[in-house]
Amino acid sequence: MIEAVMRRSVFFACALLSLRALVAQDNELSFSLTSDFAYQPKSAYEAGGSHFSAVEGIYRSVKARTRFDVAYAMPFLVRDNPLQRGNHLTFIGSFELTPVSVLPQVSVQFSPAAMLEFKAGGMAGSGWNLGTFSDGIAEYNEALREYRTLTPFNAWYLYGWASATVQFDLAAVWPGDWHHVVALAEYTVGYEALTGTDATLWSWRTTRGMADGWTYKQYYVIGYRMPMRLSMVAVTAELTGHFDGGDYGKFDKTYDGAFMSVTISPTVQVSLTKKDDIYLVGNISARRSFSTAHDDEDDEPQLVASGREWFLDFFAVRWVHRF
């Protein structure tokens, strides 16, 4: 089964470097092409409270994505001091293609100081079916207890967001090629919705249990950059959820609409050339656990959430090429 793109959190540590490389300087355009591939082992759905889930099979699915980015950067509010010398305003356009979806995106990024960035953007995508459980865009049918694929390009996934990022590099205060201990924290507020359906729950790029509403995303990265081919090792953590569990309507109390998902991703970057980087990523995630045993994720909206289930989500590789 070929699924859609990995969640953004999987490669947020990669973005710590790859996005910096994408951003153009001095009123120039820059281009990049990114390809992702992930393999997922099968993990058991175990009943009970918070626990770890064992791997019970060598294969659950694979995921793939290709994204083309173009960026235009210009100096903005530049000042003659170390903190504001690199101030910039950057406009970024992206086009993502997965086996089950297309997703154009636009965003703008403003850096008023070396340690601070503000970003905002929006996206609108649609999807199609690629076989059993590989729907790009679907609604939850409560009576049938399953997600039903919606007509491509009659239903659209919409997401608008704004974020603030604080970042730090130890080498800024302790110069040296081997002093690049980097840290980053980002907080994002966004609104996501699905058009073309009246269903409370829906699926986008095979991610079940989504609902219209205001969401938050928190990202934390700690890493070490080195002047060698093995150029970075890092760990990233992501916390996501809805501000209001009521977005899930009648499912809120049993399905836990305000549940906070957590992912932790160790990451390694290998710099092949000046234009090519490879990222190797492992991912451990936490999803809802339920008081009743089940085998099908489509049954979960009608079960009672009882805690957090940690599991080995996937191993992934990302290739970034800059033109």
XYZ file of C-alpha atoms in Angstrom:
323
model
C 0.000 0.000 0.000
C 1.433 3.336 -1.063
C 0.406 6.167 1.228
C 0.860 9.900 1.140
C 3.477 12.254 2.473
C 4.987 12.079 5.920
C 3.793 14.655 8.400
C 5.770 17.842 8.494
C 7.238 16.954 11.849
C 9.200 14.050 10.414
C 11.582 16.341 8.582
C 11.449 19.481 10.652
C 14.999 18.834 11.826
C 15.989 18.614 8.161
C 14.359 21.978 7.534
C 16.675 23.523 10.081
C 19.334 23.348 7.379
C 17.545 22.766 4.086
C 15.260 25.796 4.409
C 18.248 28.015 5.169
C 19.894 26.694 2.034
C 16.765 27.363 -0.010
C 16.420 31.002 1.030
C 17.925 33.256 -1.620
C 20.088 36.253 -0.844
C 20.204 39.757 -2.301
C 17.072 39.744 -4.433
C 17.728 36.382 -6.051
C 15.597 33.381 -6.881
C 16.488 29.946 -5.572
C 15.019 26.553 -6.411
C 15.043 23.143 -4.758
C 13.569 19.694 -5.297
C 12.840 17.420 -2.341
C 11.920 13.748 -2.460
C 10.839 11.744 0.599
C 10.379 8.031 1.082
C 9.360 6.264 4.300
C 8.854 2.654 5.320
C 6.452 1.696 8.134
C 6.587 -1.575 10.076
C 3.300 -2.894 11.440
C 2.557 -2.104 15.066
C -0.220 -3.622 17.160
C -3.274 -1.710 18.396
C -3.247 -2.685 22.065
C -6.100 -1.976 24.466
C -5.617 -0.180 27.771
C -4.155 3.054 29.120
C -0.838 4.620 28.170
C 1.661 2.019 26.955
C 4.171 1.044 24.284
C 2.984 -0.982 21.302
C 5.089 -3.836 19.987
C 6.088 -4.261 16.361
C 4.078 -7.227 15.075
C 4.963 -7.265 11.389
C 7.693 -6.175 9.024
C 5.374 -4.167 6.746
C 2.465 -1.776 7.174
C 2.948 0.690 4.327
C 5.296 2.994 2.478
C 4.966 6.733 1.953
C 6.302 9.043 -0.739
C 6.366 12.716 -1.667
C 8.042 15.047 -4.150
C 8.042 18.810 -3.624
C 9.351 21.655 -5.781
C 10.133 24.965 -4.052
C 10.945 28.379 -5.401
C 11.980 31.259 -3.132
C 12.596 34.945 -3.660
C 14.423 36.776 -0.871
C 15.114 40.459 -0.420
C 16.900 42.455 2.301
C 14.324 44.059 4.593
C 14.853 46.406 7.561
C 18.578 45.675 7.512
C 20.654 47.332 10.234
C 24.419 47.569 10.657
C 24.708 45.273 13.670
C 25.244 41.509 14.039
C 21.650 40.776 15.037
C 19.977 42.589 12.117
C 22.590 42.504 9.371
C 20.878 39.523 7.724
C 17.260 40.709 7.999
C 15.226 39.491 5.058
C 11.756 39.031 3.607
C 11.287 35.806 1.646
C 8.402 34.644 -0.523
C 8.146 30.877 -1.076
C 5.973 28.916 -3.463
C 5.751 25.123 -3.356
C 4.056 22.328 -5.233
C 3.745 18.895 -3.621
C 2.846 15.699 -5.390
C 2.218 12.347 -3.687
C 0.719 9.128 -5.049
C -2.698 10.261 -3.740
C -2.685 14.084 -3.740
C -1.558 17.437 -5.083
C -0.907 20.382 -2.766
C 0.133 23.890 -3.909
C 1.406 26.160 -1.106
C 2.467 29.774 -0.645
C 4.179 31.393 2.330
C 6.097 34.471 3.420
C 8.940 34.562 5.923
C 10.274 37.603 7.770
C 13.385 37.630 9.917
C 13.661 40.846 11.995
C 16.688 39.511 13.906
C 19.198 36.690 13.649
C 17.420 34.600 16.297
C 13.803 35.248 15.305
C 11.575 34.442 12.335
C 7.896 34.965 11.610
C 6.125 32.985 8.920
C 2.625 32.729 7.483
C 1.143 30.775 4.636
C -1.684 28.813 3.152
C -2.334 25.713 1.083
C -5.194 24.059 -0.772
C -4.994 20.485 -2.001
C -7.099 17.612 -3.232
C -6.635 13.875 -3.547
C -7.872 10.622 -5.024
C -8.078 6.923 -4.263
C -5.208 4.563 -4.998
C -6.742 1.364 -3.690
C -7.838 0.013 -0.320
C -7.048 2.442 2.517
C -5.022 4.670 0.200
C -7.525 7.486 -0.137
C -6.120 10.962 -0.548
C -9.245 12.706 0.720
C -12.193 11.043 2.493
C -15.068 11.553 4.940
C -16.040 9.358 7.872
C -19.332 7.511 7.452
C -20.568 6.708 10.962
C -23.185 4.203 9.847
C -20.699 2.178 7.780
C -17.878 2.725 10.319
C -15.435 3.576 7.556
C -13.877 6.435 5.613
C -15.366 6.956 2.171
C -13.309 8.567 -0.602
C -14.599 11.929 -1.840
C -14.651 13.006 -5.480
C -11.243 14.430 -6.454
C -11.189 18.227 -6.896
C -14.767 18.529 -5.627
C -13.433 18.337 -2.081
C -10.442 20.391 -0.956
C -8.163 20.373 2.062
C -7.518 23.942 3.247
C -4.946 25.072 5.796
C -3.809 28.558 6.755
C -1.184 29.174 9.423
C 1.147 31.627 11.143
C 4.208 30.826 13.236
C 7.030 32.302 15.274
C 10.450 30.681 15.492
C 13.275 31.261 17.949
C 16.631 29.746 16.998
C 20.122 29.742 18.441
C 23.573 28.665 17.282
C 26.310 28.441 19.908
C 28.875 29.422 17.275
C 27.347 32.898 17.200
C 28.805 33.577 20.656
C 31.655 31.043 20.568
C 33.043 31.150 16.999
C 34.425 27.935 15.588
C 33.641 25.310 12.943
C 33.027 22.694 15.641
C 30.892 24.874 17.907
C 27.597 24.687 16.017
C 25.259 23.402 18.694
C 21.897 24.527 17.320
C 18.495 24.774 18.976
C 15.132 25.811 17.600
C 11.613 26.223 18.957
C 8.591 27.062 16.826
C 4.934 27.589 17.667
C 2.312 27.493 14.909
C -1.369 28.386 15.002
C -3.491 27.354 12.040
C -6.981 26.597 10.824
C -7.687 23.520 8.737
C -10.877 22.421 7.052
C -12.230 20.090 4.402
C -14.710 21.338 1.813
C -17.235 19.196 -0.034
C -18.485 17.309 3.023
C -20.713 17.765 6.077
C -18.995 14.974 8.004
C -17.413 15.859 11.338
C -14.407 13.579 10.845
C -12.354 13.238 7.698
C -9.084 11.962 6.316
C -6.403 13.820 4.375
C -3.578 11.887 2.681
C -4.481 8.753 4.674
C -4.308 10.509 8.066
C -7.534 9.543 9.849
C -9.365 11.344 12.642
C -9.084 14.931 11.389
C -11.698 17.656 11.931
C -12.308 21.291 10.987
C -10.933 23.724 13.540
C -8.095 25.733 15.019
C -4.941 23.722 15.639
C -1.538 24.224 17.224
C 1.859 22.751 16.423
C 4.950 22.978 18.581
C 8.394 22.031 17.261
C 11.590 21.645 19.239
C 14.964 20.821 17.698
C 18.381 20.277 19.226
C 21.258 19.418 16.937
C 24.963 19.520 16.258
C 26.379 20.660 12.916
C 29.839 19.590 11.779
C 32.180 20.674 8.950
C 32.316 17.203 7.400
C 30.281 14.942 5.141
C 28.250 13.755 8.130
C 27.118 17.334 8.650
C 24.392 17.153 11.298
C 22.862 14.967 13.973
C 19.660 16.164 15.623
C 16.538 15.219 17.515
C 13.212 16.894 16.868
C 9.984 16.712 18.845
C 6.531 17.763 17.643
C 3.347 18.272 19.642
C 0.091 18.857 17.761
C -3.602 19.058 18.538
C -6.839 21.050 18.480
C -7.371 23.972 20.834
C -11.004 22.939 21.279
C -12.004 19.296 21.510
C -15.517 20.427 20.604
C -14.355 20.530 16.964
C -15.027 16.775 17.066
C -18.705 17.250 17.939
C -20.399 14.139 19.311
C -17.089 12.247 19.144
C -15.295 14.655 21.484
C -15.835 12.952 24.844
C -15.136 9.391 23.718
C -12.563 10.033 20.967
C -10.802 12.781 22.978
C -10.946 15.659 20.519
C -8.320 17.648 22.452
C -5.788 14.784 22.317
C -2.197 15.955 21.755
C -0.169 13.863 19.321
C 3.565 13.571 19.954
C 6.394 12.525 17.639
C 10.122 12.221 18.329
C 12.517 11.954 15.384
C 16.285 11.331 15.533
C 17.823 12.719 12.328
C 21.155 12.475 10.514
C 22.218 14.701 7.610
C 24.827 13.661 5.043
C 26.094 16.354 2.651
C 26.870 14.605 -0.624
C 27.744 17.730 -2.625
C 27.261 21.474 -2.310
C 23.833 20.995 -3.893
C 22.721 17.631 -2.521
C 21.882 16.473 0.995
C 20.530 13.180 2.288
C 18.598 12.961 5.582
C 18.007 9.714 7.472
C 15.150 9.830 9.972
C 13.627 7.499 12.531
C 10.246 8.268 14.033
C 8.573 7.259 17.293
C 5.012 8.539 17.684
C 2.201 8.553 20.223
C -1.408 8.022 19.097
C -4.653 7.496 21.001
C -5.020 4.194 22.786
C -8.500 2.766 23.421
C -10.139 0.717 26.141
C -11.361 -1.837 23.577
C -9.129 -3.997 21.398
C -9.446 -3.379 17.645
C -7.679 -4.142 14.387
C -9.085 -1.448 12.077
C -8.305 2.263 12.493
C -11.729 3.079 11.009
C -13.367 1.715 14.171
C -11.601 4.187 16.459
C -14.104 7.092 16.320
C -16.667 4.807 17.950
C -14.361 3.503 20.675
C -13.400 5.141 23.979
C -9.945 6.721 24.162
C -8.087 5.693 27.310
C -4.545 7.017 27.011
C -1.501 7.302 24.768
C 0.020 4.499 22.700
C 3.706 4.891 21.747
C 4.890 3.008 18.680
C 7.652 2.832 16.093
C 6.115 4.766 13.219
C 8.653 4.601 10.395
C 12.144 4.958 8.985
C 12.603 7.521 6.237
C 15.052 9.050 3.815
C 14.930 12.515 2.267
C 16.953 13.825 -0.681
C 17.248 17.584 -1.203
C 18.693 18.995 -4.422
C 19.306 22.726 -4.866
C 19.533 24.110 -8.384
